[in-house]
Amino acid sequence: MGNDLFIVIIGCGRLGSHLANNLSRTGHAVVVVDSKEEALGNLSAEYSGFRVQGDATELAVLKQAKADKADVVIATTRDDNVNLMVVQVARKVFSVARVLARVFDPSRKPIYRQLGVESICPTSMAGDVFLETIAIPGSLGDQG
């Protein structure tokens, strides 16, 4: 991944702010959108991107975030339905080439895949790590 991407991140909780801070630090142009102004306070002092306070399910907010210029849109809210809707709008209305969504419910991953949405499921990922850790005691080492 080069460091010249324009990335819009929906949601500025722990995950969204973590992504925004790291992507900004590595030189990407980043815009973060969150409906709660206080959530934007999760961004680090070094974050150099833009902040948009508003509901990302509204077209006007995505336009304000310049979704039409984005190389990537990442939806990280706690609501699977919001994440799916926002990335579908980003792809279909704003022609964003790459969209990624967080999905909590593992049973929804096939639906996201059918719709052409790349998804990350923290529930499945954590479950896999637990299963691996049970199978291989001490496999987490200092990380666990």
Tab-separated table of C-alpha atoms in Angstrom:
chain	number	residue	atom	x	y	z
A	1	MET	CA	0.000	0.000	0.000
A	2	GLY	CA	1.416	3.351	-1.012
A	3	ASN	CA	0.991	6.313	1.232
A	4	ASP	CA	-0.863	8.540	-1.171
A	5	LEU	CA	-4.417	7.297	-0.716
A	6	PHE	CA	-7.411	9.438	0.132
A	7	ILE	CA	-9.336	7.495	2.769
A	8	VAL	CA	-12.689	8.253	4.377
A	9	ILE	CA	-13.349	6.527	7.694
A	10	ILE	CA	-16.857	6.312	9.095
A	11	GLY	CA	-16.909	6.065	12.868
A	12	CYS	CA	-14.354	7.496	15.268
A	13	GLY	CA	-14.529	5.068	18.155
A	14	ARG	CA	-11.529	3.002	19.215
A	15	LEU	CA	-11.177	1.265	15.842
A	16	GLY	CA	-11.928	4.242	13.604
A	17	SER	CA	-9.628	6.576	15.512
A	18	HIS	CA	-6.882	3.922	15.598
A	19	LEU	CA	-7.069	3.543	11.819
A	20	ALA	CA	-7.274	7.298	11.224
A	21	ASN	CA	-4.306	8.079	13.460
A	22	ASN	CA	-2.126	5.390	11.889
A	23	LEU	CA	-3.100	6.129	8.283
A	24	SER	CA	-2.577	9.854	8.828
A	25	ARG	CA	0.806	9.244	10.464
A	26	THR	CA	1.932	7.201	7.445
A	27	GLY	CA	1.093	10.002	5.037
A	28	HIS	CA	-2.373	9.215	3.744
A	29	ALA	CA	-5.015	11.903	3.385
A	30	VAL	CA	-7.758	10.968	5.837
A	31	VAL	CA	-11.233	12.262	6.618
A	32	VAL	CA	-13.071	10.903	9.653
A	33	VAL	CA	-16.845	11.124	10.004
A	34	ASP	CA	-18.747	10.558	13.236
A	35	SER	CA	-22.199	11.620	14.341
A	36	LYS	CA	-20.910	12.456	17.818
A	37	GLU	CA	-18.616	15.436	18.086
A	38	GLU	CA	-17.009	14.096	21.268
A	39	ALA	CA	-15.940	10.920	19.420
A	40	LEU	CA	-13.744	13.032	17.166
A	41	GLY	CA	-11.773	13.805	20.336
A	42	ASN	CA	-10.391	10.239	20.087
A	43	LEU	CA	-8.055	11.452	17.350
A	44	SER	CA	-4.469	12.069	18.412
A	45	ALA	CA	-2.871	15.504	18.501
A	46	GLU	CA	-0.707	14.375	15.572
A	47	TYR	CA	-3.696	13.503	13.382
A	48	SER	CA	-3.438	15.773	10.336
A	49	GLY	CA	-6.634	14.856	8.481
A	50	PHE	CA	-10.064	16.402	8.451
A	51	ARG	CA	-12.976	15.793	10.794
A	52	VAL	CA	-16.634	15.836	9.798
A	53	GLN	CA	-19.335	15.733	12.445
A	54	GLY	CA	-22.528	14.274	11.018
A	55	ASP	CA	-24.577	11.202	10.183
A	56	ALA	CA	-22.776	9.262	7.444
A	57	THR	CA	-26.058	7.720	6.298
A	58	GLU	CA	-26.907	11.154	4.863
A	59	LEU	CA	-25.606	11.903	1.370
A	60	ALA	CA	-24.799	15.506	2.282
A	61	VAL	CA	-22.417	14.312	5.016
A	62	LEU	CA	-20.636	11.919	2.660
A	63	LYS	CA	-20.352	14.741	0.105
A	64	GLN	CA	-18.890	16.995	2.816
A	65	ALA	CA	-16.350	14.247	3.546
A	66	LYS	CA	-15.519	14.231	-0.189
A	67	ALA	CA	-16.419	10.561	-0.573
A	68	ASP	CA	-16.526	11.160	-4.329
A	69	LYS	CA	-12.737	11.685	-4.234
A	70	ALA	CA	-11.958	8.729	-1.947
A	71	ASP	CA	-9.790	5.799	-2.966
A	72	VAL	CA	-11.075	3.837	0.014
A	73	VAL	CA	-14.060	4.137	2.372
A	74	ILE	CA	-13.938	2.186	5.627
A	75	ALA	CA	-17.051	1.854	7.812
A	76	THR	CA	-16.227	1.066	11.439
A	77	THR	CA	-19.365	1.929	13.383
A	78	ARG	CA	-20.913	-0.491	15.882
A	79	ASP	CA	-23.938	-0.972	13.613
A	80	ASP	CA	-23.596	-3.612	10.867
A	81	ASN	CA	-26.547	-2.158	8.948
A	82	VAL	CA	-25.066	1.349	8.953
A	83	ASN	CA	-21.687	0.027	7.857
A	84	LEU	CA	-23.188	-1.927	4.974
A	85	MET	CA	-25.410	0.924	3.849
A	86	VAL	CA	-22.629	3.516	3.920
A	87	VAL	CA	-20.167	1.419	1.918
A	88	GLN	CA	-22.844	0.526	-0.634
A	89	VAL	CA	-23.641	4.216	-1.099
A	90	ALA	CA	-19.929	4.963	-1.355
A	91	ARG	CA	-19.533	2.365	-4.079
A	92	LYS	CA	-22.735	2.960	-6.069
A	93	VAL	CA	-23.281	6.712	-5.698
A	94	PHE	CA	-19.704	7.946	-5.329
A	95	SER	CA	-17.970	5.207	-7.366
A	96	VAL	CA	-15.390	4.486	-4.667
A	97	ALA	CA	-13.119	1.710	-5.921
A	98	ARG	CA	-12.549	-0.011	-2.592
A	99	VAL	CA	-14.921	-0.221	0.349
A	100	LEU	CA	-14.422	-2.076	3.619
A	101	ALA	CA	-16.877	-2.643	6.436
A	102	ARG	CA	-16.696	-3.948	9.968
A	103	VAL	CA	-19.327	-6.612	10.592
A	104	PHE	CA	-19.959	-7.964	14.083
A	105	ASP	CA	-22.333	-10.772	13.124
A	106	PRO	CA	-20.334	-13.550	11.401
A	107	SER	CA	-23.501	-14.859	9.724
A	108	ARG	CA	-23.665	-11.640	7.677
A	109	LYS	CA	-20.231	-12.021	6.078
A	110	PRO	CA	-21.557	-14.068	3.115
A	111	ILE	CA	-24.150	-11.376	2.405
A	112	TYR	CA	-21.471	-8.679	2.397
A	113	ARG	CA	-19.370	-10.855	0.078
A	114	GLN	CA	-22.306	-11.326	-2.319
A	115	LEU	CA	-22.680	-7.555	-2.432
A	116	GLY	CA	-18.997	-7.116	-3.247
A	117	VAL	CA	-18.115	-5.579	0.100
A	118	GLU	CA	-14.894	-6.597	1.795
A	119	SER	CA	-15.548	-7.077	5.489
A	120	ILE	CA	-13.657	-7.633	8.693
A	121	CYS	CA	-15.414	-9.551	11.468
A	122	PRO	CA	-13.783	-8.972	14.876
A	123	THR	CA	-16.006	-11.659	16.407
A	124	SER	CA	-14.646	-14.319	14.049
A	125	MET	CA	-11.087	-13.053	14.353
A	126	ALA	CA	-11.161	-13.136	18.167
A	127	GLY	CA	-12.824	-16.541	18.127
A	128	ASP	CA	-10.117	-17.926	15.843
A	129	VAL	CA	-7.379	-16.583	18.136
A	130	PHE	CA	-9.053	-18.122	21.193
A	131	LEU	CA	-9.333	-21.482	19.422
A	132	GLU	CA	-5.715	-21.309	18.303
A	133	THR	CA	-4.598	-20.374	21.803
A	134	ILE	CA	-6.475	-23.323	23.300
A	135	ALA	CA	-4.913	-25.669	20.754
A	136	ILE	CA	-1.392	-24.317	21.235
A	137	PRO	CA	-0.829	-23.288	24.873
A	138	GLY	CA	1.473	-20.293	25.188
A	139	SER	CA	1.050	-19.352	21.533
A	140	LEU	CA	0.262	-15.736	22.422
A	141	GLY	CA	3.575	-15.354	24.233
A	142	ASP	CA	3.998	-11.770	25.419
A	143	GLN	CA	0.980	-10.569	23.400
A	144	GLY	CA	-1.615	-12.242	25.560
